[in-house]
Short mmCIF file of C-alpha atoms in Angstrom, two decimals:
data_model
loop_
_atom_site.label_atom_id
_atom_site.label_comp_id
_atom_site.label_asym_id
_atom_site.label_seq_id
_atom_site.Cartn_x
_atom_site.Cartn_y
_atom_site.Cartn_z
CA MET A 773 235.66 47.60 22.16
CA THR A 774 233.14 49.70 20.54
CA ALA A 775 229.55 47.14 17.97
CA SER A 776 231.00 47.17 14.49
CA PRO A 777 229.50 44.94 12.07
CA VAL A 778 233.08 43.06 11.11
CA ILE A 779 234.71 41.52 14.22
CA ARG A 780 238.33 40.44 14.04
CA LEU A 781 239.63 38.93 16.32
CA THR A 782 242.94 40.73 16.17
CA ASP A 783 240.71 43.64 16.96
CA TYR A 784 240.81 43.17 21.08
CA GLU A 785 243.14 44.91 23.92
CA HIS A 786 244.06 41.41 26.09
CA ALA A 787 244.12 42.76 29.54
CA GLU A 788 243.77 40.38 33.00
CA ARG A 789 245.83 37.46 32.59
CA PHE A 790 244.76 34.00 35.26
CA PRO A 791 246.57 30.26 34.27
CA ALA A 792 244.12 27.75 32.75
CA THR A 793 244.49 24.10 32.98
CA VAL A 794 244.03 21.52 29.90
CA LEU A 795 241.19 19.23 30.82
CA PHE A 796 241.55 17.12 27.40
CA SER A 797 242.83 17.53 24.23
CA THR A 798 241.02 15.40 21.20
CA ARG A 799 241.83 15.74 17.90
CA LEU A 800 238.71 16.23 15.53
CA THR A 801 240.44 15.59 12.09
CA PRO A 802 241.30 12.25 11.17
CA GLU A 803 245.00 11.20 11.06
CA ALA A 804 244.34 11.37 7.45
CA ALA A 805 243.16 14.18 6.90
CA PRO A 806 245.48 17.33 5.99
CA ASP A 807 245.32 19.65 8.52
CA GLU A 808 245.50 18.30 12.30
CA VAL A 809 242.18 19.97 14.37
CA ARG A 810 242.01 19.88 18.01
CA GLU A 811 239.75 20.18 20.44
CA ILE A 812 240.67 21.68 23.90
CA GLY A 813 238.91 21.28 27.10
CA LEU A 814 240.30 24.56 30.13
CA GLU A 815 239.72 24.33 33.60
CA ILE A 816 240.28 28.70 34.38
CA ASP A 817 241.90 28.86 37.77
CA ARG A 818 239.13 31.01 39.09
CA ALA A 819 236.38 31.05 41.39
CA GLU A 820 234.06 32.99 38.18
CA PHE A 821 234.64 33.84 34.75
CA PRO A 822 232.03 35.05 33.95
CA CYS A 823 231.89 33.84 29.75
CA ARG A 824 228.80 33.55 27.73
CA VAL A 825 228.50 31.90 24.51
CA GLY A 826 229.73 33.94 21.24
CA GLN A 827 233.33 34.81 23.36
CA SER A 828 236.45 34.33 22.66
CA ILE A 829 239.41 34.28 25.29
CA GLY A 830 243.35 35.58 24.91
CA VAL A 831 246.07 32.44 24.65
CA PHE A 832 249.42 33.46 25.48
CA ALA A 833 251.40 31.64 24.04
CA PRO A 834 255.52 31.44 24.53
CA ALA A 835 256.82 33.44 21.28
CA PRO A 836 259.68 32.59 19.35
CA ALA A 837 263.13 33.96 20.19
CA GLY A 838 263.93 36.83 17.67
CA LEU A 839 260.07 37.96 17.83
CA GLY A 840 261.80 41.09 20.69
CA LYS A 841 258.44 40.18 23.10
CA ALA A 842 258.24 37.15 25.65
CA HIS A 843 254.89 36.22 24.32
CA HIS A 844 252.10 35.63 21.33
CA PHE A 845 248.41 36.38 21.72
CA ARG A 846 245.58 35.09 20.23
CA LEU A 847 242.12 34.52 20.41
CA TYR A 848 239.61 31.60 20.54
CA SER A 849 236.11 31.59 20.25
CA ILE A 850 234.01 29.55 22.34
CA ALA A 851 233.15 26.09 20.98
CA ASP A 852 231.11 24.92 23.58
CA ILE A 853 227.71 26.10 26.56
CA PRO A 854 230.45 26.93 28.90
CA GLY A 855 230.12 24.38 32.75
CA ARG A 856 231.88 23.75 35.02
CA SER A 857 235.04 20.89 35.61
CA PRO A 858 235.02 18.31 38.02
CA ALA A 859 237.37 20.67 40.66
CA GLY A 860 233.59 22.67 39.83
CA ARG A 861 235.85 25.50 38.50
CA PRO A 862 234.74 27.25 35.65
CA ALA A 863 235.32 24.60 32.52
CA ILE A 864 235.75 26.09 28.24
CA THR A 865 236.16 24.41 24.85
CA ILE A 866 238.21 25.45 22.26
CA CYS A 867 238.46 25.04 18.91
CA VAL A 868 241.94 24.69 17.29
CA ARG A 869 243.85 24.26 14.13
CA ARG A 870 247.75 23.48 13.89
CA CYS A 871 248.24 26.62 11.12
CA THR A 872 251.01 26.75 9.02
CA GLY A 873 251.91 30.47 7.68
CA ILE A 874 254.31 31.03 4.82
CA ASP A 875 257.11 33.79 4.65
CA PRO A 876 255.32 36.56 1.96
CA TYR A 877 258.67 36.62 0.73
CA SER A 878 261.25 34.21 1.10
CA GLY A 879 258.05 31.08 0.26
CA GLU A 880 259.04 29.08 2.93
CA ALA A 881 256.96 27.20 5.04
CA TYR A 882 256.32 28.52 9.25
CA PRO A 883 254.82 26.37 12.05
CA GLY A 884 251.58 29.09 13.83
CA VAL A 885 253.65 29.79 17.13
CA ALA A 886 249.81 29.81 18.96
CA SER A 887 248.20 26.41 17.45
CA HIS A 888 251.09 25.07 17.52
CA TYR A 889 251.39 25.26 20.92
CA LEU A 890 247.80 24.85 21.79
CA CYS A 891 248.25 21.45 19.65
CA ASP A 892 250.92 20.44 21.79
CA ARG A 893 249.80 20.66 25.16
CA ARG A 894 248.34 17.58 26.86
CA PRO A 895 245.85 17.36 30.44
CA GLY A 896 247.26 18.81 32.84
CA ASP A 897 249.35 21.32 31.42
CA VAL A 898 249.00 24.58 32.54
CA ILE A 899 248.96 27.79 29.87
CA THR A 900 248.03 31.56 30.21
CA VAL A 901 244.35 32.83 29.67
CA SER A 902 242.74 36.30 29.06
CA GLY A 903 239.08 37.29 28.73
CA PRO A 904 236.53 36.99 27.65
CA PHE A 905 236.24 39.53 25.20
CA GLY A 906 233.14 40.19 22.88
CA ILE A 907 230.05 38.83 22.33
CA PRO A 908 229.72 39.19 18.44
CA PHE A 909 226.66 36.59 18.12
CA GLU A 910 223.78 37.85 20.14
CA ILE A 911 220.46 35.62 19.52
CA PRO A 912 217.29 38.66 18.65
CA GLU A 913 215.52 39.22 20.83
CA GLU A 914 213.02 37.82 18.84
CA HIS A 915 212.59 34.17 19.04
CA ASP A 916 211.11 34.20 15.61
CA ALA A 917 213.56 34.62 13.92
CA THR A 918 215.13 33.35 10.40
CA LEU A 919 219.22 33.08 11.87
CA ILE A 920 221.60 32.33 8.73
CA LEU A 921 224.84 30.96 9.97
CA ILE A 922 228.25 30.86 7.45
CA GLY A 923 230.80 29.52 9.03
CA SER A 924 234.50 28.10 7.38
CA GLY A 925 236.77 25.82 9.28
CA THR A 926 237.10 26.31 12.92
CA GLY A 927 234.29 29.12 12.93
CA ILE A 928 232.05 26.50 13.34
CA ALA A 929 233.15 26.59 16.82
CA PRO A 930 231.20 29.40 17.64
CA PHE A 931 227.72 28.06 15.59
CA ARG A 932 227.57 24.41 17.72
CA ALA A 933 227.74 27.05 20.75
CA LEU A 934 225.58 29.26 19.43
CA VAL A 935 222.37 26.33 18.31
CA ARG A 936 223.62 24.88 21.18
CA HIS A 937 222.13 26.97 23.22
CA ILE A 938 219.33 27.97 21.93
CA TYR A 939 217.67 24.50 21.95
CA GLN A 940 218.91 24.00 25.10
CA ASP A 941 218.44 26.88 27.28
CA VAL A 942 215.85 29.11 24.93
CA PRO A 943 212.63 26.91 25.31
CA ASP A 944 210.17 29.30 23.30
CA TRP A 945 212.28 29.59 19.93
CA THR A 946 210.27 29.14 17.46
CA GLY A 947 212.73 30.70 14.21
CA GLU A 948 214.77 29.25 11.62
CA ILE A 949 218.79 28.46 11.54
CA TRP A 950 220.04 27.69 8.77
CA LEU A 951 224.14 26.41 8.18
CA PHE A 952 226.19 27.04 6.00
CA TYR A 953 229.91 25.26 6.77
CA GLY A 954 232.65 25.76 4.15
CA ALA A 955 235.54 23.11 4.17
CA ARG A 956 237.97 22.42 1.41
CA SER A 957 236.84 18.42 2.28
CA GLY A 958 234.61 16.29 3.59
CA LEU A 959 236.94 15.10 5.93
CA GLU A 960 237.92 18.96 7.42
CA LEU A 961 234.05 19.15 8.30
CA LEU A 962 234.66 19.22 12.07
CA TYR A 963 231.66 18.60 14.04
CA MET A 964 229.66 17.49 10.71
CA ASN A 965 231.23 14.13 9.82
CA ASP A 966 230.80 9.82 9.57
CA GLU A 967 233.12 10.06 13.52
CA ARG A 968 231.49 13.13 15.00
CA ASP A 969 228.08 14.92 14.21
CA ASP A 970 227.26 17.30 16.71
CA PHE A 971 224.28 19.09 14.76
CA ALA A 972 222.41 15.63 14.11
CA GLN A 973 220.20 15.53 17.15
CA TYR A 974 218.52 18.93 15.73
CA TYR A 975 218.24 17.59 11.67
CA ASP A 976 214.80 16.30 12.81
CA ARG A 977 213.94 19.89 13.80
CA GLU A 978 211.66 21.81 11.21
CA THR A 979 213.64 24.99 12.81
CA PHE A 980 216.80 23.44 11.22
CA ARG A 981 218.61 23.01 8.77
CA ALA A 982 222.22 22.32 7.31
CA PHE A 983 224.15 22.70 4.42
CA THR A 984 227.79 21.93 3.65
CA ALA A 985 230.56 23.30 0.63
CA LEU A 986 232.87 21.34 0.03
CA SER A 987 236.38 22.64 -2.93
CA ARG A 988 235.85 20.57 -6.25
CA ARG A 989 238.93 19.63 -5.50
CA PRO A 990 239.66 19.15 -2.14
CA ASN A 991 243.71 17.38 -2.35
CA TRP A 992 244.45 20.76 -4.19
CA ALA A 993 244.20 24.70 -3.07
CA ASP A 994 241.30 25.74 -4.45
CA PRO A 995 239.22 27.56 -2.39
CA ILE A 996 235.86 26.95 -0.86
CA ARG A 997 232.48 25.95 -2.76
CA TRP A 998 229.90 28.33 -1.35
CA ASP A 999 228.11 28.96 -4.96
CA GLY A 1000 227.03 25.34 -4.49
CA ALA A 1001 225.19 25.49 -1.09
CA ILE A 1002 224.07 28.98 -1.38
CA GLU A 1003 223.48 29.87 -4.53
CA GLU A 1004 221.67 26.66 -5.28
CA ARG A 1005 218.82 28.02 -2.76
CA GLY A 1006 219.33 31.79 -3.62
CA ALA A 1007 215.99 32.55 -4.44
CA GLU A 1008 214.55 31.63 -1.00
CA LEU A 1009 217.84 32.94 0.73
CA TRP A 1010 217.40 36.44 -0.82
CA GLN A 1011 213.60 36.20 0.14
CA ARG A 1012 214.67 35.99 3.52
CA LEU A 1013 217.22 38.33 3.28
CA GLY A 1014 214.46 41.26 2.95
CA ASP A 1015 212.66 40.57 6.12
CA PRO A 1016 213.60 42.71 9.26
CA LYS A 1017 213.69 39.40 11.22
CA THR A 1018 216.39 37.71 8.99
CA HIS A 1019 220.28 37.75 11.10
CA VAL A 1020 223.54 36.41 8.96
CA PHE A 1021 226.36 35.39 11.04
CA VAL A 1022 229.67 34.62 10.05
CA ALA A 1023 232.83 33.29 11.13
CA GLY A 1024 236.02 31.92 9.70
CA LEU A 1025 239.02 33.46 7.87
CA GLU A 1026 238.76 36.89 6.44
CA PRO A 1027 239.38 35.36 2.33
CA MET A 1028 235.90 34.17 2.52
CA ARG A 1029 234.10 37.72 2.62
CA ALA A 1030 235.09 37.90 -0.63
CA ALA A 1031 233.47 34.85 -2.09
CA LEU A 1032 230.25 35.31 -0.30
CA ASP A 1033 229.98 38.71 -1.51
CA GLU A 1034 230.31 36.93 -4.93
CA VAL A 1035 228.07 34.39 -4.32
CA PHE A 1036 225.33 36.75 -3.56
CA ALA A 1037 226.16 39.24 -5.74
CA ARG A 1038 224.65 36.79 -8.49
CA ILE A 1039 222.13 35.95 -6.23
CA ALA A 1040 220.87 40.14 -5.72
CA GLY A 1041 221.39 39.60 -9.86
CA SER A 1042 223.73 42.49 -9.83
CA GLN A 1043 227.11 43.76 -7.26
CA GLU A 1044 225.14 47.50 -6.35
CA LYS A 1045 221.99 45.81 -5.42
CA TRP A 1046 223.66 43.27 -3.26
CA ARG A 1047 225.97 46.64 -2.12
CA ARG A 1048 222.67 48.44 -0.30
CA ARG A 1049 221.61 44.54 1.23
CA LYS A 1050 223.70 44.35 3.30
CA ALA A 1051 224.34 48.17 3.90
CA GLU A 1052 220.90 47.96 5.05
CA LEU A 1053 221.98 44.41 7.11
CA MET A 1054 225.00 45.25 8.92
CA ALA A 1055 223.17 49.04 9.66
CA GLY A 1056 220.58 47.41 11.20
CA GLY A 1057 223.20 44.53 13.64
CA ARG A 1058 221.42 41.45 10.88
CA TRP A 1059 225.07 41.52 9.50
CA VAL A 1060 227.88 40.39 12.03
CA GLU A 1061 231.30 39.01 10.94
CA LEU A 1062 233.55 37.61 13.20
CA VAL A 1063 236.96 36.88 10.60
CA TYR A 1064 240.25 36.77 11.38
#
């Protein structure tokens, strides 16, 4: 797959398939949250699995009858630093939201094939996977660079792994990391809530800053309020975006692309100024989007 500033998980071709055993399945969202999101650990049935932070794996779920195919293919980003299982095999973690779609013609709700399949798996279950695929988010060669990470929903998963990798495995990192995380409510802030805050260990670092963007009305289907988190820091962000050492990584649902363009256009002062700046960032490989 050729490099592109905009990467869709559906762009990948699946190749070799192999079994993986579920090690654990933990619900991340509280029971009271409207959405169920689970962190699922997998043991890969191979001696070696050259998976790195920022990559994804493919999952094959049994396809419902009538679709004309045996399996439904879906990709999921690695949510933690790859390691080893108690048995010594490669082990990875993925983050899965139990999704429900709406038929555009009938308006009826239907369960997401792969997400329901994965959320229903329990420790010991064996699934079929492929990969790993792609490295959308590369750590800049300059370790004094500024990283602006913008994620929504399960889009936080690759950033959780990336930030942990930087602070654990890149000892000479001196650059700043700005994390903007969007959700419909505080209950949906995966890895950044009262019960579990995986980023808390970095809050006292001078190089790490985290901001949340929540919907104005969390019980409604309102869009994430990116302006509240991003536009309030517009002047400083615009200055950073003009620095050749600034890199922007975006991960989440595709509709967030338009919302972010709106906000950054206001920061820039016009849509044309933002189009030019974003084009420069993309051309230099300094603005990368992973959308699904």
